[in-house]
CSV table of C-alpha atoms and ligand atoms in Angstrom, one decimal:
chain,number,residue,atom,x,y,z
A,1,UNK,CA,-35.2,-16.1,-8.6
A,2,UNK,CA,-31.4,-14.7,-9.5
A,3,UNK,CA,-29.4,-16.0,-7.9
A,4,UNK,CA,-26.7,-13.7,-5.2
A,5,UNK,CA,-23.7,-12.5,-6.0
A,6,UNK,CA,-20.3,-15.1,-4.7
A,7,UNK,CA,-17.9,-11.6,-3.6
A,8,UNK,CA,-14.2,-11.8,-2.7
A,9,UNK,CA,-13.9,-11.0,1.3
A,10,UNK,CA,-11.1,-10.3,3.0
A,11,UNK,CA,-10.8,-13.6,5.7
A,12,UNK,CA,-7.2,-12.5,7.6
A,13,UNK,CA,-4.6,-10.7,7.6
A,14,UNK,CA,-0.9,-10.0,8.7
A,15,UNK,CA,2.0,-7.4,8.3
A,16,UNK,CA,5.1,-7.5,8.7
A,17,UNK,CA,7.9,-4.2,9.7
A,18,UNK,CA,11.2,-4.5,10.0
A,19,UNK,CA,13.4,-4.5,13.3
A,20,UNK,CA,15.3,-1.4,12.5
A,21,UNK,CA,14.0,1.6,13.1
A,22,UNK,CA,14.9,5.3,12.2
A,23,UNK,CA,13.9,8.3,13.8
A,24,UNK,CA,13.7,11.8,12.6
A,25,UNK,CA,16.6,12.8,14.8
A,26,UNK,CA,18.8,9.7,13.8
A,27,UNK,CA,18.1,11.6,10.1
A,28,UNK,CA,19.2,15.1,11.3
A,29,UNK,CA,23.0,13.5,11.5
A,30,UNK,CA,23.4,13.1,8.1
A,31,UNK,CA,21.2,15.9,6.2
A,32,UNK,CA,19.7,18.9,6.1
A,33,UNK,CA,16.9,18.7,7.8
A,34,UNK,CA,15.1,18.7,11.3
A,35,UNK,CA,13.3,17.1,13.0
A,36,UNK,CA,10.6,19.7,13.4
A,37,UNK,CA,10.5,20.0,9.6
A,38,UNK,CA,9.8,15.9,8.7
A,39,UNK,CA,6.8,16.4,11.2
A,40,UNK,CA,5.1,20.0,10.6
A,41,UNK,CA,4.9,19.0,6.3
A,42,UNK,CA,4.9,14.9,6.1
A,43,UNK,CA,3.2,14.3,9.6
A,44,UNK,CA,6.2,11.0,9.7
A,45,UNK,CA,8.4,10.3,12.8
A,46,UNK,CA,9.8,7.1,12.7
A,47,UNK,CA,10.4,4.6,9.7
A,48,UNK,CA,11.2,0.7,9.4
A,49,UNK,CA,14.1,-0.5,7.1
A,50,UNK,CA,15.2,-4.0,6.3
A,51,UNK,CA,19.1,-4.4,7.2
A,52,UNK,CA,21.1,-7.2,6.9
A,53,UNK,CA,20.4,-8.3,3.4
A,54,UNK,CA,16.6,-8.1,3.7
A,55,UNK,CA,14.0,-7.9,0.5
A,56,UNK,CA,11.3,-7.6,-0.8
A,57,UNK,CA,10.2,-11.5,-0.4
A,58,UNK,CA,11.0,-12.3,3.4
A,59,UNK,CA,9.0,-9.6,4.0
A,60,UNK,CA,6.4,-10.7,2.0
A,61,UNK,CA,7.2,-14.3,3.8
A,62,UNK,CA,6.6,-13.0,7.4
A,63,UNK,CA,3.8,-11.0,6.6
A,64,UNK,CA,2.4,-14.6,5.2
A,65,UNK,CA,3.6,-16.2,8.1
A,66,UNK,CA,2.2,-13.3,10.2
A,67,UNK,CA,-0.7,-14.2,9.3
A,68,UNK,CA,-0.7,-18.1,8.8
A,69,UNK,CA,-0.6,-17.7,13.2
A,70,UNK,CA,-3.9,-16.1,13.4
A,71,UNK,CA,-6.1,-18.3,10.1
A,72,UNK,CA,-5.5,-22.0,9.6
A,73,UNK,CA,-3.7,-21.3,6.1
A,74,UNK,CA,-3.1,-25.5,3.8
A,75,UNK,CA,-0.3,-23.5,1.6
A,76,UNK,CA,-1.2,-25.6,-1.2
A,77,UNK,CA,-4.4,-24.1,-1.1
A,78,UNK,CA,-3.8,-20.7,-1.6
A,79,UNK,CA,-4.5,-20.6,-5.4
A,80,UNK,CA,-2.9,-16.8,-6.5
A,81,UNK,CA,-0.3,-15.0,-5.0
A,82,UNK,CA,0.2,-11.2,-6.1
A,83,UNK,CA,2.4,-9.1,-4.8
A,84,UNK,CA,1.8,-5.3,-4.9
A,85,UNK,CA,5.4,-3.6,-5.4
A,86,UNK,CA,7.5,-1.8,-7.1
A,87,UNK,CA,11.1,-3.0,-5.0
A,88,UNK,CA,10.8,-6.8,-6.1
A,89,UNK,CA,14.0,-8.3,-5.7
A,90,UNK,CA,15.0,-8.3,-9.2
A,91,UNK,CA,13.9,-7.4,-12.0
A,92,UNK,CA,12.9,-11.0,-12.8
A,93,UNK,CA,11.8,-13.7,-11.6
A,94,UNK,CA,8.4,-12.1,-9.8
A,95,UNK,CA,8.7,-11.6,-6.7
A,96,UNK,CA,5.7,-13.8,-6.2
A,97,UNK,CA,7.3,-16.4,-7.6
A,98,UNK,CA,9.7,-16.3,-4.8
A,99,UNK,CA,7.8,-15.7,-2.6
A,100,UNK,CA,6.1,-19.3,-4.3
A,101,UNK,CA,9.0,-21.0,-3.2
A,102,UNK,CA,9.7,-20.0,0.4
A,103,UNK,CA,6.7,-20.3,1.2
A,104,UNK,CA,6.3,-24.1,-0.9
A,105,UNK,CA,2.8,-23.6,-2.4
A,106,UNK,CA,3.4,-26.2,-4.5
A,107,UNK,CA,-0.2,-25.5,-6.6
A,108,UNK,CA,0.2,-21.8,-6.9
A,109,UNK,CA,0.6,-18.9,-9.6
A,110,UNK,CA,1.5,-15.5,-9.2
A,111,UNK,CA,2.6,-12.6,-10.8
A,112,UNK,CA,4.0,-8.9,-9.5
A,113,UNK,CA,1.6,-6.0,-10.0
A,114,UNK,CA,3.7,-2.6,-10.6
A,115,UNK,CA,1.5,0.4,-10.2
A,116,UNK,CA,3.1,2.0,-6.8
A,117,UNK,CA,1.3,3.8,-3.9
A,118,UNK,CA,-1.8,2.3,-6.1
A,119,UNK,CA,0.3,-1.1,-6.2
A,120,UNK,CA,-2.3,-2.6,-3.5
A,121,UNK,CA,-5.7,-1.8,-3.9
A,122,UNK,CA,-5.5,-2.8,-8.0
A,123,UNK,CA,-3.7,-6.3,-6.8
A,124,UNK,CA,-7.2,-6.3,-4.2
A,125,UNK,CA,-9.3,-6.0,-7.6
A,126,UNK,CA,-7.8,-8.3,-9.5
A,127,UNK,CA,-7.9,-10.5,-6.8
A,128,UNK,CA,-11.5,-10.0,-6.3
A,129,UNK,CA,-12.4,-10.6,-9.7
A,130,UNK,CA,-10.3,-14.0,-10.0
A,131,UNK,CA,-12.6,-15.2,-6.7
A,132,UNK,CA,-15.4,-13.4,-8.0
A,133,UNK,CA,-15.8,-16.0,-11.1
A,134,UNK,CA,-15.8,-18.5,-9.2
A,135,UNK,CA,-12.0,-19.5,-10.7
A,136,UNK,CA,-10.3,-19.3,-7.2
A,137,UNK,CA,-11.3,-19.9,-4.0
A,138,UNK,CA,-8.3,-19.1,-1.2
A,139,UNK,CA,-6.0,-15.7,-3.5
A,140,UNK,CA,-3.1,-13.8,-1.0
A,141,UNK,CA,-3.1,-9.9,-2.2
A,142,UNK,CA,0.3,-8.6,-0.6
A,143,UNK,CA,1.7,-5.2,-0.7
A,144,UNK,CA,4.9,-4.7,-0.2
A,145,UNK,CA,8.1,-2.3,-0.4
A,146,UNK,CA,12.0,-1.9,0.8
A,147,UNK,CA,11.4,1.6,-0.6
A,148,UNK,CA,15.2,1.8,1.1
A,149,UNK,CA,16.9,0.6,-1.9
A,150,UNK,CA,16.0,2.7,-4.3
A,151,UNK,CA,16.3,5.7,-2.1
A,152,UNK,CA,19.3,8.5,-2.2
A,153,UNK,CA,20.6,8.1,0.9
A,154,UNK,CA,21.8,12.3,0.4
A,155,UNK,CA,18.9,13.2,-0.6
A,156,UNK,CA,17.2,15.0,2.0
A,157,UNK,CA,13.9,15.8,-0.2
A,158,UNK,CA,13.0,12.2,-0.6
A,159,UNK,CA,14.8,10.2,2.2
A,160,UNK,CA,12.7,11.9,4.8
A,161,UNK,CA,9.6,10.4,2.9
A,162,UNK,CA,10.1,6.6,2.9
A,163,UNK,CA,10.2,4.1,4.4
A,164,UNK,CA,9.6,-0.3,4.3
A,165,UNK,CA,7.1,-2.6,5.4
A,166,UNK,CA,5.0,-5.7,4.0
A,167,UNK,CA,0.1,-6.4,4.9
A,168,UNK,CA,-1.3,-9.4,3.5
A,169,UNK,CA,-4.7,-10.1,3.0
A,170,UNK,CA,-6.4,-12.9,2.0
A,171,UNK,CA,-9.4,-13.0,-0.4
A,172,UNK,CA,-11.8,-15.8,-0.1
A,173,UNK,CA,-15.2,-16.5,-1.2
A,174,UNK,CA,-19.0,-14.9,0.2
A,175,UNK,CA,-20.9,-17.0,-1.4
A,176,UNK,CA,-24.8,-14.8,-0.7
A,177,UNK,CA,-22.4,-11.7,-1.5
A,178,UNK,CA,-23.1,-10.1,1.9
A,179,UNK,CA,-19.6,-8.5,2.6
A,180,UNK,CA,-17.1,-8.1,1.5
A,181,UNK,CA,-15.0,-5.7,-1.8
A,182,UNK,CA,-18.4,-4.3,-3.1
A,183,UNK,CA,-17.1,-1.7,-5.7
A,184,UNK,CA,-13.5,-0.1,-7.4
A,185,UNK,CA,-12.9,2.8,-8.9
A,186,UNK,CA,-9.2,2.5,-9.7
A,187,UNK,CA,-7.3,4.7,-13.0
A,188,UNK,CA,-4.0,5.7,-14.9
A,189,UNK,CA,-2.8,8.2,-16.2
A,190,UNK,CA,1.0,8.6,-17.9
A,191,UNK,CA,1.4,12.3,-18.4
A,192,UNK,CA,2.1,11.7,-14.1
A,193,UNK,CA,5.1,9.9,-16.0
A,194,UNK,CA,7.7,12.9,-15.3
A,195,UNK,CA,7.2,14.2,-11.2
A,196,UNK,CA,7.7,10.7,-9.6
A,197,UNK,CA,9.6,8.2,-11.5
A,198,UNK,CA,13.3,5.6,-11.4
A,199,UNK,CA,14.8,6.1,-14.6
A,200,UNK,CA,17.5,3.6,-15.1
A,201,UNK,CA,17.6,-0.1,-14.6
A,202,UNK,CA,14.4,-0.2,-17.2
A,203,UNK,CA,15.2,-1.1,-20.8
A,204,UNK,CA,14.8,2.6,-21.3
A,205,UNK,CA,18.4,3.0,-19.5
A,206,UNK,CA,19.5,0.6,-18.9
A,207,UNK,CA,22.1,0.2,-15.3
A,208,UNK,CA,25.8,1.2,-16.6
A,209,UNK,CA,28.2,2.3,-14.6
A,210,UNK,CA,27.7,6.1,-15.6
A,211,UNK,CA,24.1,5.7,-15.2
A,212,UNK,CA,24.8,5.0,-11.3
A,213,UNK,CA,27.6,7.5,-10.9
A,214,UNK,CA,24.7,9.6,-12.3
A,215,UNK,CA,21.8,8.3,-8.9
A,216,UNK,CA,20.2,6.7,-12.1
A,217,UNK,CA,19.0,3.9,-10.0
A,218,UNK,CA,17.2,6.0,-7.5
A,219,UNK,CA,14.1,7.7,-6.8
A,220,UNK,CA,12.9,11.5,-8.8
A,221,UNK,CA,10.6,13.4,-7.8
A,222,UNK,CA,9.0,16.9,-7.7
A,223,UNK,CA,7.4,16.8,-4.4
A,224,UNK,CA,4.9,19.6,-5.0
A,225,UNK,CA,3.7,18.6,-8.4
A,226,UNK,CA,2.9,15.2,-6.3
A,227,UNK,CA,1.3,16.7,-3.5
A,228,UNK,CA,-1.0,18.5,-6.4
A,229,UNK,CA,-1.8,15.5,-7.3
A,230,UNK,CA,-2.3,13.9,-4.8
A,231,UNK,CA,-4.3,16.0,-2.5
A,232,UNK,CA,-6.3,16.4,-5.3
A,233,UNK,CA,-6.5,12.7,-7.3
A,234,UNK,CA,-6.9,10.7,-3.4
A,235,UNK,CA,-9.7,13.6,-2.7
A,236,UNK,CA,-11.5,13.3,-5.4
A,237,UNK,CA,-11.5,9.4,-6.1
A,238,UNK,CA,-12.6,8.8,-2.7
A,239,UNK,CA,-15.7,10.9,-3.1
A,240,UNK,CA,-17.1,9.5,-6.4
A,241,UNK,CA,-16.7,5.7,-5.4
A,242,UNK,CA,-18.7,7.6,-1.4
A,243,UNK,CA,-21.6,9.4,-3.4
A,244,UNK,CA,-21.7,5.6,-6.0
A,245,UNK,CA,-22.2,3.6,-2.8
A,246,UNK,CA,-24.5,6.4,-1.7
A,247,UNK,CA,-22.1,5.9,1.7
A,248,UNK,CA,-22.6,9.6,3.9
A,249,UNK,CA,-19.8,10.4,6.2
A,250,UNK,CA,-22.4,8.8,9.1
A,251,UNK,CA,-22.1,5.6,7.0
A,252,UNK,CA,-18.5,5.1,6.5
A,253,UNK,CA,-17.1,3.6,9.8
A,254,UNK,CA,-13.3,3.5,8.7
A,255,UNK,CA,-11.5,5.1,6.2
A,256,UNK,CA,-7.9,3.5,5.6
A,257,UNK,CA,-6.2,6.3,2.5
A,258,UNK,CA,-2.9,5.8,1.2
A,259,UNK,CA,0.1,7.0,4.0
A,260,UNK,CA,2.5,9.4,2.6
A,261,UNK,CA,1.8,12.7,4.0
A,262,UNK,CA,-0.4,13.5,7.2
A,263,UNK,CA,-1.7,16.5,5.2
A,264,UNK,CA,-2.6,14.8,2.0
A,265,UNK,CA,-4.1,11.8,4.6
A,266,UNK,CA,-6.6,15.4,5.2
A,267,UNK,CA,-7.3,16.6,3.1
A,268,UNK,CA,-8.6,13.6,1.7
A,269,UNK,CA,-11.1,13.1,4.8
A,270,UNK,CA,-12.2,16.9,5.4
A,271,UNK,CA,-13.5,16.2,1.1
A,272,UNK,CA,-15.4,12.9,3.0
A,273,UNK,CA,-16.8,14.8,6.1
A,274,UNK,CA,-14.5,12.4,8.0
A,275,UNK,CA,-14.3,12.3,11.9
A,276,UNK,CA,-10.8,11.7,13.3
A,277,UNK,CA,-11.3,8.9,13.8
A,278,UNK,CA,-13.0,7.7,11.4
A,279,UNK,CA,-9.2,8.0,9.4
A,280,UNK,CA,-7.2,5.2,9.9
A,281,UNK,CA,-2.9,7.1,10.6
A,282,UNK,CA,0.0,5.5,10.9
A,283,UNK,CA,1.8,7.4,8.8
A,284,UNK,CA,3.9,8.9,12.0
A,285,UNK,CA,5.1,5.2,12.1
A,286,UNK,CA,5.9,4.0,9.3
A,287,UNK,CA,5.9,6.8,7.3
A,288,UNK,CA,5.8,5.9,3.1
A,289,UNK,CA,6.2,2.4,2.6
A,290,UNK,CA,4.8,2.5,-0.8
A,291,UNK,CA,2.3,-0.4,-2.0
A,292,UNK,CA,2.9,-1.1,2.0
A,293,UNK,CA,0.8,1.1,3.8
A,294,UNK,CA,-2.4,0.4,3.2
A,295,UNK,CA,-2.4,-3.3,4.3
A,296,UNK,CA,-0.7,-2.1,6.8
A,297,UNK,CA,-3.4,-0.3,8.4
A,298,UNK,CA,-6.2,-2.7,7.2
A,299,UNK,CA,-4.0,-4.7,9.3
A,300,UNK,CA,-3.4,-2.0,12.0
A,301,UNK,CA,-7.1,-1.4,12.1
A,302,UNK,CA,-7.9,-5.7,12.8
A,303,UNK,CA,-5.8,-5.9,15.2
A,304,UNK,CA,-6.7,-2.8,16.8
A,305,UNK,CA,-10.4,-3.8,16.7
A,306,UNK,CA,-11.5,-0.9,15.0
A,307,UNK,CA,-13.8,-2.9,12.4
A,308,UNK,CA,-17.1,-5.3,12.7
A,309,UNK,CA,-19.2,-6.7,10.9
A,310,UNK,CA,-21.0,-4.5,7.9
A,311,UNK,CA,-18.8,-2.0,8.6
A,312,UNK,CA,-18.8,0.5,5.3
A,313,UNK,CA,-14.6,1.0,5.0
A,314,UNK,CA,-13.2,2.8,2.0
A,315,UNK,CA,-9.8,2.2,1.2
A,316,UNK,CA,-7.9,4.9,-1.2
A,317,UNK,CA,-4.3,5.4,-2.8
A,318,UNK,CA,-2.6,7.7,-5.3
A,319,UNK,CA,1.2,7.4,-6.7
A,320,UNK,CA,3.5,6.8,-9.4
A,321,UNK,CA,1.9,6.6,-12.7
A,322,UNK,CA,-0.5,8.6,-12.5
A,323,UNK,CA,-1.8,5.4,-10.2
A,324,UNK,CA,-4.7,6.2,-8.6
A,325,UNK,CA,-8.6,4.7,-7.2
A,326,UNK,CA,-11.0,3.6,-4.0
A,327,UNK,CA,-12.3,1.0,-3.2
A,328,UNK,CA,-15.6,-0.2,-0.4
A,329,UNK,CA,-15.6,-2.7,1.8
A,330,UNK,CA,-18.5,-4.4,3.5
A,331,UNK,CA,-16.3,-5.8,6.5
A,332,UNK,CA,-16.5,-9.7,7.0
A,333,UNK,CA,-15.6,-11.7,9.3
A,334,UNK,CA,-11.8,-10.8,9.3
A,335,UNK,CA,-8.7,-11.9,12.0
B,401,ACO,N1,15.0,19.5,5.0
B,401,ACO,C1,14.6,21.1,5.7
B,401,ACO,N2,14.0,21.3,4.3
B,401,ACO,C2,13.9,20.0,3.0
B,401,ACO,C3,13.4,19.1,3.5
B,401,ACO,C4,13.7,19.2,4.5
B,401,ACO,N3,14.3,17.5,4.5
B,401,ACO,N4,13.0,18.9,1.6
B,401,ACO,C5,13.3,20.4,1.2
B,401,ACO,N5,13.5,21.2,1.8
B,401,ACO,C6,13.0,22.2,1.6
B,401,ACO,C7,13.7,23.0,0.3
B,401,ACO,O1,14.7,22.2,0.3
B,401,ACO,C8,12.4,23.6,-0.2
B,401,ACO,O2,13.3,25.2,0.3
B,401,ACO,P1,13.7,26.7,-0.7
B,401,ACO,O3,12.5,26.9,-0.4
B,401,ACO,O4,14.7,26.9,0.4
B,401,ACO,O5,13.8,26.4,-2.1
B,401,ACO,C9,12.1,24.6,1.1
B,401,ACO,O6,12.2,22.9,2.0
B,401,ACO,C10,10.4,23.9,1.1
B,401,ACO,O7,10.0,22.7,-0.1
B,401,ACO,P2,9.1,22.0,-0.7
B,401,ACO,O8,9.0,20.9,-1.5
B,401,ACO,O9,7.7,23.1,-1.4
B,401,ACO,O10,8.5,21.7,0.4
B,401,ACO,P3,6.8,21.1,0.4
B,401,ACO,O11,6.4,22.3,1.8
B,401,ACO,O12,6.2,21.6,-0.8
B,401,ACO,O13,6.8,19.4,1.0
B,401,ACO,C11,7.5,17.6,0.7
B,401,ACO,C12,7.6,18.8,1.1
B,401,ACO,C13,7.4,17.0,1.8
B,401,ACO,C14,7.7,16.7,-0.3
B,401,ACO,C15,6.1,17.4,0.0
B,401,ACO,O14,5.9,18.1,-1.5
B,401,ACO,C16,4.9,16.3,-0.4
B,401,ACO,O15,4.5,15.4,0.5
B,401,ACO,N6,4.8,16.1,-1.9
B,401,ACO,C17,4.3,14.2,-1.8
B,401,ACO,C18,6.0,13.6,-2.7
B,401,ACO,C19,4.8,12.6,-2.4
B,401,ACO,O16,4.2,11.9,-0.9
B,401,ACO,N7,5.9,11.4,-2.3
B,401,ACO,C20,5.3,9.9,-2.3
B,401,ACO,C21,5.7,9.4,-3.6
B,401,ACO,S1,3.2,9.9,-4.2
B,401,ACO,C22,2.8,9.0,-3.1
B,401,ACO,O17,2.9,8.8,-1.8
B,401,ACO,C23,1.7,9.8,-2.9
């Protein structure tokens, strides 16, 4: 008889949202926009924003401390810290290294993972393989972004869409394979790079006085092209991972999609045939926190007691790259 497959399961979650809240009405004061336009096109009502020098590593550490308030985690036992982010504190050293030091996690290694809005999903799959291999016992997977650091506050087409926040999950082994991350389907397609990017500050265009004057250190996007690709990409991959795991709408307890725009969420949910109560949506309150949205959604679902052991949960994301993916979880015993 073959021995059971060791899986990785989420045993604890944590989150952090900066104290400062910016409503649509406040954006009306500085941008040619309206609360009504933002709500009807995106579903967003408000977003949180870092202030007073707060960084992505600060938000990450606060989310991990929130997890540790609920779950006994000895920092010396953390094996690996994976931080999905496109707004690291600095290009290097990694945000993971800064977080390691702030936590005092003396036996950990780790790294940043750049996959934009799919950063948490790619990190979750990577952390899962680390646990499944038997090499590691405790892996923190973070999705954290301070999007306000890369948004042009005078560009109404992007400034309304994003917010700042961080979420984290702790992955540990489930030796009998009865719960945890069951399947993943992840993709990248670099031809999407023309539609959503930040050109300045890398090796292609190091920062200069001219590049800063042109605003090349800000995110740029073709909103319509991204919207079209996101609707199709997220709906297709959600349907594909559900189908290959034999999951029909009635077997899915909760769909936790990336939170960019309520219309993208609705299109994916409709494709899966899900009712509103099977779909987590918090885009109204947090806006698009890029890598943060899915772990924040998981954390909200746990706090609201929406999940029981044995529930089928689907995650799905789409973002810059293009990057996209879906993950199927058999829910476990999570705090
Ligand atoms: N307030 C008022 N008017 C605006 C605003 C604003 N904030 N922004 C754009 N407009 C105007 C445009 O200038 C345009 O005017 P025009 O017709 O006179 O040229 C008009 O509104 C319509 O613009 P569209 O871009 O066609 O508006 P659309 O309905 O496509 O909505 C949006 C724009 C919300 C950005 C949408 O395209 C979208 O959500 N795209 C996805 C982008 C996204 O989510 N990116 C995040 C990262 S990737 C991800 O997470 C999936």
